[in-house]
Amino acid sequence: MTDVCDLIGHGVPSLRSYLRFLDETDWLHPGSATMKVLRRELERAAPAYPRAMADTSRWRLAKWVTR
């Protein structure tokens, strides 16, 4: 199987959109970090995301089954 969704390419932008949605609809948990902190953390992690997603040592059953 192949990654028809291009999770590596769309993962960070999708998370960015999801966080924006949660913020705009007031669905963020009251105990959550602020949007500023969440955005900063996402941007900090973004450069390592493709390498981490491709690292087969991190894969679990679902990723192996859909590979």
PDB file of N, CA and C in Angstrom:
ATOM      1  N   MET A   1       0.837  -1.179   0.000  1.00  0.00           N
ATOM      2  CA  MET A   1       0.000   0.000   0.000  1.00  0.00           C
ATOM      3  C   MET A   1       0.882   1.243   0.000  1.00  0.00           C
ATOM      4  N   THR A   2       0.317   2.325  -0.428  1.00  0.00           N
ATOM      5  CA  THR A   2       1.049   3.583  -0.444  1.00  0.00           C
ATOM      6  C   THR A   2       0.302   4.619   0.381  1.00  0.00           C
ATOM      7  N   ASP A   3       1.007   5.669   0.713  1.00  0.00           N
ATOM      8  CA  ASP A   3       0.420   6.764   1.488  1.00  0.00           C
ATOM      9  C   ASP A   3      -0.303   7.698   0.525  1.00  0.00           C
ATOM     10  N   VAL A   4      -1.552   7.393   0.222  1.00  0.00           N
ATOM     11  CA  VAL A   4      -2.308   8.198  -0.740  1.00  0.00           C
ATOM     12  C   VAL A   4      -2.634   9.583  -0.201  1.00  0.00           C
ATOM     13  N   CYS A   5      -2.536   9.759   1.093  1.00  0.00           N
ATOM     14  CA  CYS A   5      -2.835  11.061   1.702  1.00  0.00           C
ATOM     15  C   CYS A   5      -1.600  11.942   1.823  1.00  0.00           C
ATOM     16  N   ASP A   6      -0.405  11.419   1.542  1.00  0.00           N
ATOM     17  CA  ASP A   6       0.849  12.142   1.695  1.00  0.00           C
ATOM     18  C   ASP A   6       0.925  12.765   3.093  1.00  0.00           C
ATOM     19  N   LEU A   7       0.806  11.903   4.092  1.00  0.00           N
ATOM     20  CA  LEU A   7       0.816  12.364   5.477  1.00  0.00           C
ATOM     21  C   LEU A   7       2.069  13.143   5.818  1.00  0.00           C
ATOM     22  N   ILE A   8       3.194  12.723   5.258  1.00  0.00           N
ATOM     23  CA  ILE A   8       4.433  13.444   5.541  1.00  0.00           C
ATOM     24  C   ILE A   8       4.345  14.873   5.000  1.00  0.00           C
ATOM     25  N   GLY A   9       3.833  15.033   3.815  1.00  0.00           N
ATOM     26  CA  GLY A   9       3.739  16.356   3.211  1.00  0.00           C
ATOM     27  C   GLY A   9       2.637  17.230   3.774  1.00  0.00           C
ATOM     28  N   HIS A  10       1.568  16.604   4.229  1.00  0.00           N
ATOM     29  CA  HIS A  10       0.407  17.360   4.692  1.00  0.00           C
ATOM     30  C   HIS A  10       0.223  17.350   6.207  1.00  0.00           C
ATOM     31  N   GLY A  11       1.049  16.602   6.913  1.00  0.00           N
ATOM     32  CA  GLY A  11       0.863  16.462   8.357  1.00  0.00           C
ATOM     33  C   GLY A  11       0.931  17.764   9.125  1.00  0.00           C
ATOM     34  N   VAL A  12       2.003  18.512   8.953  1.00  0.00           N
ATOM     35  CA  VAL A  12       2.169  19.765   9.701  1.00  0.00           C
ATOM     36  C   VAL A  12       1.119  20.807   9.291  1.00  0.00           C
ATOM     37  N   PRO A  13       0.891  21.033   8.002  1.00  0.00           N
ATOM     38  CA  PRO A  13      -0.158  21.986   7.639  1.00  0.00           C
ATOM     39  C   PRO A  13      -1.545  21.574   8.160  1.00  0.00           C
ATOM     40  N   SER A  14      -1.805  20.269   8.168  1.00  0.00           N
ATOM     41  CA  SER A  14      -3.091  19.789   8.686  1.00  0.00           C
ATOM     42  C   SER A  14      -3.213  20.057  10.185  1.00  0.00           C
ATOM     43  N   LEU A  15      -2.143  19.799  10.912  1.00  0.00           N
ATOM     44  CA  LEU A  15      -2.162  20.092  12.348  1.00  0.00           C
ATOM     45  C   LEU A  15      -2.327  21.584  12.598  1.00  0.00           C
ATOM     46  N   ARG A  16      -1.674  22.396  11.794  1.00  0.00           N
ATOM     47  CA  ARG A  16      -1.793  23.849  11.912  1.00  0.00           C
ATOM     48  C   ARG A  16      -3.253  24.279  11.705  1.00  0.00           C
ATOM     49  N   SER A  17      -3.895  23.726  10.680  1.00  0.00           N
ATOM     50  CA  SER A  17      -5.305  24.040  10.406  1.00  0.00           C
ATOM     51  C   SER A  17      -6.214  23.566  11.524  1.00  0.00           C
ATOM     52  N   TYR A  18      -5.936  22.374  12.031  1.00  0.00           N
ATOM     53  CA  TYR A  18      -6.756  21.823  13.112  1.00  0.00           C
ATOM     54  C   TYR A  18      -6.647  22.683  14.371  1.00  0.00           C
ATOM     55  N   LEU A  19      -5.447  23.117  14.705  1.00  0.00           N
ATOM     56  CA  LEU A  19      -5.283  23.990  15.869  1.00  0.00           C
ATOM     57  C   LEU A  19      -6.020  25.312  15.666  1.00  0.00           C
ATOM     58  N   ARG A  20      -5.938  25.864  14.452  1.00  0.00           N
ATOM     59  CA  ARG A  20      -6.650  27.108  14.158  1.00  0.00           C
ATOM     60  C   ARG A  20      -8.158  26.900  14.306  1.00  0.00           C
ATOM     61  N   PHE A  21      -8.668  25.776  13.799  1.00  0.00           N
ATOM     62  CA  PHE A  21     -10.086  25.454  13.941  1.00  0.00           C
ATOM     63  C   PHE A  21     -10.490  25.383  15.415  1.00  0.00           C
ATOM     64  N   LEU A  22      -9.705  24.661  16.211  1.00  0.00           N
ATOM     65  CA  LEU A  22     -10.028  24.540  17.632  1.00  0.00           C
ATOM     66  C   LEU A  22     -10.039  25.902  18.318  1.00  0.00           C
ATOM     67  N   ASP A  23      -9.102  26.753  17.943  1.00  0.00           N
ATOM     68  CA  ASP A  23      -9.036  28.088  18.532  1.00  0.00           C
ATOM     69  C   ASP A  23     -10.232  28.943  18.111  1.00  0.00           C
ATOM     70  N   GLU A  24     -10.545  28.935  16.824  1.00  0.00           N
ATOM     71  CA  GLU A  24     -11.626  29.773  16.307  1.00  0.00           C
ATOM     72  C   GLU A  24     -13.008  29.332  16.776  1.00  0.00           C
ATOM     73  N   THR A  25     -13.160  28.072  17.110  1.00  0.00           N
ATOM     74  CA  THR A  25     -14.465  27.565  17.563  1.00  0.00           C
ATOM     75  C   THR A  25     -14.531  27.423  19.083  1.00  0.00           C
ATOM     76  N   ASP A  26     -13.487  27.880  19.760  1.00  0.00           N
ATOM     77  CA  ASP A  26     -13.406  27.778  21.229  1.00  0.00           C
ATOM     78  C   ASP A  26     -13.508  26.340  21.717  1.00  0.00           C
ATOM     79  N   TRP A  27     -12.962  25.418  20.951  1.00  0.00           N
ATOM     80  CA  TRP A  27     -12.980  24.011  21.341  1.00  0.00           C
ATOM     81  C   TRP A  27     -11.685  23.560  21.988  1.00  0.00           C
ATOM     82  N   LEU A  28     -10.720  24.454  22.091  1.00  0.00           N
ATOM     83  CA  LEU A  28      -9.505  24.097  22.808  1.00  0.00           C
ATOM     84  C   LEU A  28      -9.854  23.867  24.271  1.00  0.00           C
ATOM     85  N   HIS A  29      -9.296  22.859  24.852  1.00  0.00           N
ATOM     86  CA  HIS A  29      -9.553  22.564  26.258  1.00  0.00           C
ATOM     87  C   HIS A  29      -9.071  23.739  27.111  1.00  0.00           C
ATOM     88  N   PRO A  30      -9.850  24.122  28.119  1.00  0.00           N
ATOM     89  CA  PRO A  30      -9.453  25.251  28.956  1.00  0.00           C
ATOM     90  C   PRO A  30      -8.079  25.060  29.612  1.00  0.00           C
ATOM     91  N   GLY A  31      -7.687  23.826  29.838  1.00  0.00           N
ATOM     92  CA  GLY A  31      -6.395  23.564  30.455  1.00  0.00           C
ATOM     93  C   GLY A  31      -5.250  23.454  29.454  1.00  0.00           C
ATOM     94  N   SER A  32      -5.569  23.649  28.180  1.00  0.00           N
ATOM     95  CA  SER A  32      -4.559  23.522  27.135  1.00  0.00           C
ATOM     96  C   SER A  32      -3.581  24.693  27.177  1.00  0.00           C
ATOM     97  N   ALA A  33      -2.432  24.483  26.573  1.00  0.00           N
ATOM     98  CA  ALA A  33      -1.495  25.592  26.372  1.00  0.00           C
ATOM     99  C   ALA A  33      -2.160  26.620  25.458  1.00  0.00           C
ATOM    100  N   THR A  34      -1.661  27.831  25.473  1.00  0.00           N
ATOM    101  CA  THR A  34      -2.215  28.876  24.609  1.00  0.00           C
ATOM    102  C   THR A  34      -1.892  28.570  23.147  1.00  0.00           C
ATOM    103  N   MET A  35      -2.641  29.192  22.255  1.00  0.00           N
ATOM    104  CA  MET A  35      -2.384  28.999  20.827  1.00  0.00           C
ATOM    105  C   MET A  35      -0.971  29.440  20.473  1.00  0.00           C
ATOM    106  N   LYS A  36      -0.506  30.493  21.079  1.00  0.00           N
ATOM    107  CA  LYS A  36       0.853  30.966  20.796  1.00  0.00           C
ATOM    108  C   LYS A  36       1.873  29.861  21.113  1.00  0.00           C
ATOM    109  N   VAL A  37       1.702  29.216  22.248  1.00  0.00           N
ATOM    110  CA  VAL A  37       2.613  28.143  22.655  1.00  0.00           C
ATOM    111  C   VAL A  37       2.455  26.931  21.737  1.00  0.00           C
ATOM    112  N   LEU A  38       1.225  26.568  21.407  1.00  0.00           N
ATOM    113  CA  LEU A  38       0.981  25.418  20.534  1.00  0.00           C
ATOM    114  C   LEU A  38       1.572  25.648  19.145  1.00  0.00           C
ATOM    115  N   ARG A  39       1.376  26.851  18.593  1.00  0.00           N
ATOM    116  CA  ARG A  39       1.937  27.168  17.281  1.00  0.00           C
ATOM    117  C   ARG A  39       3.462  27.123  17.307  1.00  0.00           C
ATOM    118  N   ARG A  40       4.041  27.705  18.345  1.00  0.00           N
ATOM    119  CA  ARG A  40       5.506  27.728  18.460  1.00  0.00           C
ATOM    120  C   ARG A  40       6.060  26.308  18.542  1.00  0.00           C
ATOM    121  N   GLU A  41       5.392  25.450  19.317  1.00  0.00           N
ATOM    122  CA  GLU A  41       5.848  24.068  19.454  1.00  0.00           C
ATOM    123  C   GLU A  41       5.710  23.301  18.141  1.00  0.00           C
ATOM    124  N   LEU A  42       4.628  23.534  17.422  1.00  0.00           N
ATOM    125  CA  LEU A  42       4.452  22.883  16.126  1.00  0.00           C
ATOM    126  C   LEU A  42       5.548  23.330  15.159  1.00  0.00           C
ATOM    127  N   GLU A  43       5.849  24.601  15.120  1.00  0.00           N
ATOM    128  CA  GLU A  43       6.893  25.101  14.229  1.00  0.00           C
ATOM    129  C   GLU A  43       8.270  24.574  14.639  1.00  0.00           C
ATOM    130  N   ARG A  44       8.483  24.393  15.934  1.00  0.00           N
ATOM    131  CA  ARG A  44       9.748  23.843  16.410  1.00  0.00           C
ATOM    132  C   ARG A  44       9.915  22.398  15.940  1.00  0.00           C
ATOM    133  N   ALA A  45       8.826  21.633  15.975  1.00  0.00           N
ATOM    134  CA  ALA A  45       8.872  20.214  15.624  1.00  0.00           C
ATOM    135  C   ALA A  45       8.779  19.967  14.118  1.00  0.00           C
ATOM    136  N   ALA A  46       8.287  20.924  13.363  1.00  0.00           N
ATOM    137  CA  ALA A  46       8.023  20.736  11.930  1.00  0.00           C
ATOM    138  C   ALA A  46       9.225  20.252  11.121  1.00  0.00           C
ATOM    139  N   PRO A  47      10.425  20.804  11.300  1.00  0.00           N
ATOM    140  CA  PRO A  47      11.545  20.342  10.476  1.00  0.00           C
ATOM    141  C   PRO A  47      11.886  18.857  10.675  1.00  0.00           C
ATOM    142  N   ALA A  48      11.659  18.326  11.856  1.00  0.00           N
ATOM    143  CA  ALA A  48      11.984  16.924  12.132  1.00  0.00           C
ATOM    144  C   ALA A  48      10.846  15.966  11.754  1.00  0.00           C
ATOM    145  N   TYR A  49       9.676  16.500  11.452  1.00  0.00           N
ATOM    146  CA  TYR A  49       8.498  15.672  11.202  1.00  0.00           C
ATOM    147  C   TYR A  49       8.684  14.678  10.044  1.00  0.00           C
ATOM    148  N   PRO A  50       9.152  15.096   8.863  1.00  0.00           N
ATOM    149  CA  PRO A  50       9.299  14.122   7.771  1.00  0.00           C
ATOM    150  C   PRO A  50      10.252  12.980   8.128  1.00  0.00           C
ATOM    151  N   ARG A  51      11.351  13.303   8.754  1.00  0.00           N
ATOM    152  CA  ARG A  51      12.323  12.263   9.129  1.00  0.00           C
ATOM    153  C   ARG A  51      11.718  11.316  10.168  1.00  0.00           C
ATOM    154  N   ALA A  52      10.996  11.876  11.136  1.00  0.00           N
ATOM    155  CA  ALA A  52      10.379  11.047  12.177  1.00  0.00           C
ATOM    156  C   ALA A  52       9.299  10.136  11.585  1.00  0.00           C
ATOM    157  N   MET A  53       8.528  10.639  10.636  1.00  0.00           N
ATOM    158  CA  MET A  53       7.474   9.832  10.017  1.00  0.00           C
ATOM    159  C   MET A  53       8.053   8.707   9.162  1.00  0.00           C
ATOM    160  N   ALA A  54       9.222   8.924   8.601  1.00  0.00           N
ATOM    161  CA  ALA A  54       9.849   7.911   7.742  1.00  0.00           C
ATOM    162  C   ALA A  54      10.674   6.901   8.536  1.00  0.00           C
ATOM    163  N   ASP A  55      10.874   7.147   9.804  1.00  0.00           N
ATOM    164  CA  ASP A  55      11.706   6.281  10.643  1.00  0.00           C
ATOM    165  C   ASP A  55      10.935   5.016  11.015  1.00  0.00           C
ATOM    166  N   THR A  56      11.285   3.896  10.380  1.00  0.00           N
ATOM    167  CA  THR A  56      10.539   2.651  10.599  1.00  0.00           C
ATOM    168  C   THR A  56      10.692   2.115  12.024  1.00  0.00           C
ATOM    169  N   SER A  57      11.694   2.560  12.762  1.00  0.00           N
ATOM    170  CA  SER A  57      11.822   2.106  14.156  1.00  0.00           C
ATOM    171  C   SER A  57      10.720   2.682  15.035  1.00  0.00           C
ATOM    172  N   ARG A  58      10.028   3.702  14.552  1.00  0.00           N
ATOM    173  CA  ARG A  58       8.923   4.306  15.300  1.00  0.00           C
ATOM    174  C   ARG A  58       7.561   3.755  14.882  1.00  0.00           C
ATOM    175  N   TRP A  59       7.554   2.951  13.862  1.00  0.00           N
ATOM    176  CA  TRP A  59       6.294   2.427  13.348  1.00  0.00           C
ATOM    177  C   TRP A  59       5.711   1.392  14.299  1.00  0.00           C
ATOM    178  N   ARG A  60       4.421   1.365  14.369  1.00  0.00           N
ATOM    179  CA  ARG A  60       3.703   0.353  15.129  1.00  0.00           C
ATOM    180  C   ARG A  60       2.777  -0.387  14.159  1.00  0.00           C
ATOM    181  N   LEU A  61       1.913  -1.191  14.657  1.00  0.00           N
ATOM    182  CA  LEU A  61       1.120  -2.085  13.825  1.00  0.00           C
ATOM    183  C   LEU A  61       0.376  -1.367  12.705  1.00  0.00           C
ATOM    184  N   ALA A  62      -0.303  -0.280  12.982  1.00  0.00           N
ATOM    185  CA  ALA A  62      -1.108   0.383  11.957  1.00  0.00           C
ATOM    186  C   ALA A  62      -0.274   0.837  10.764  1.00  0.00           C
ATOM    187  N   LYS A  63       0.906   1.348  11.026  1.00  0.00           N
ATOM    188  CA  LYS A  63       1.747   1.808   9.923  1.00  0.00           C
ATOM    189  C   LYS A  63       2.295   0.632   9.125  1.00  0.00           C
ATOM    190  N   TRP A  64       2.609  -0.456   9.780  1.00  0.00           N
ATOM    191  CA  TRP A  64       3.120  -1.633   9.067  1.00  0.00           C
ATOM    192  C   TRP A  64       2.020  -2.263   8.218  1.00  0.00           C
ATOM    193  N   VAL A  65       0.795  -2.281   8.727  1.00  0.00           N
ATOM    194  CA  VAL A  65      -0.317  -2.896   7.993  1.00  0.00           C
ATOM    195  C   VAL A  65      -0.636  -2.081   6.748  1.00  0.00           C
ATOM    196  N   THR A  66      -0.553  -0.758   6.842  1.00  0.00           N
ATOM    197  CA  THR A  66      -0.929   0.092   5.700  1.00  0.00           C
ATOM    198  C   THR A  66       0.231   0.348   4.758  1.00  0.00           C
ATOM    199  N   ARG A  67       1.371  -0.179   5.056  1.00  0.00           N
ATOM    200  CA  ARG A  67       2.537   0.052   4.194  1.00  0.00           C
ATOM    201  C   ARG A  67       2.431  -0.710   2.921  1.00  0.00           C
TER     202      ARG A  67
END
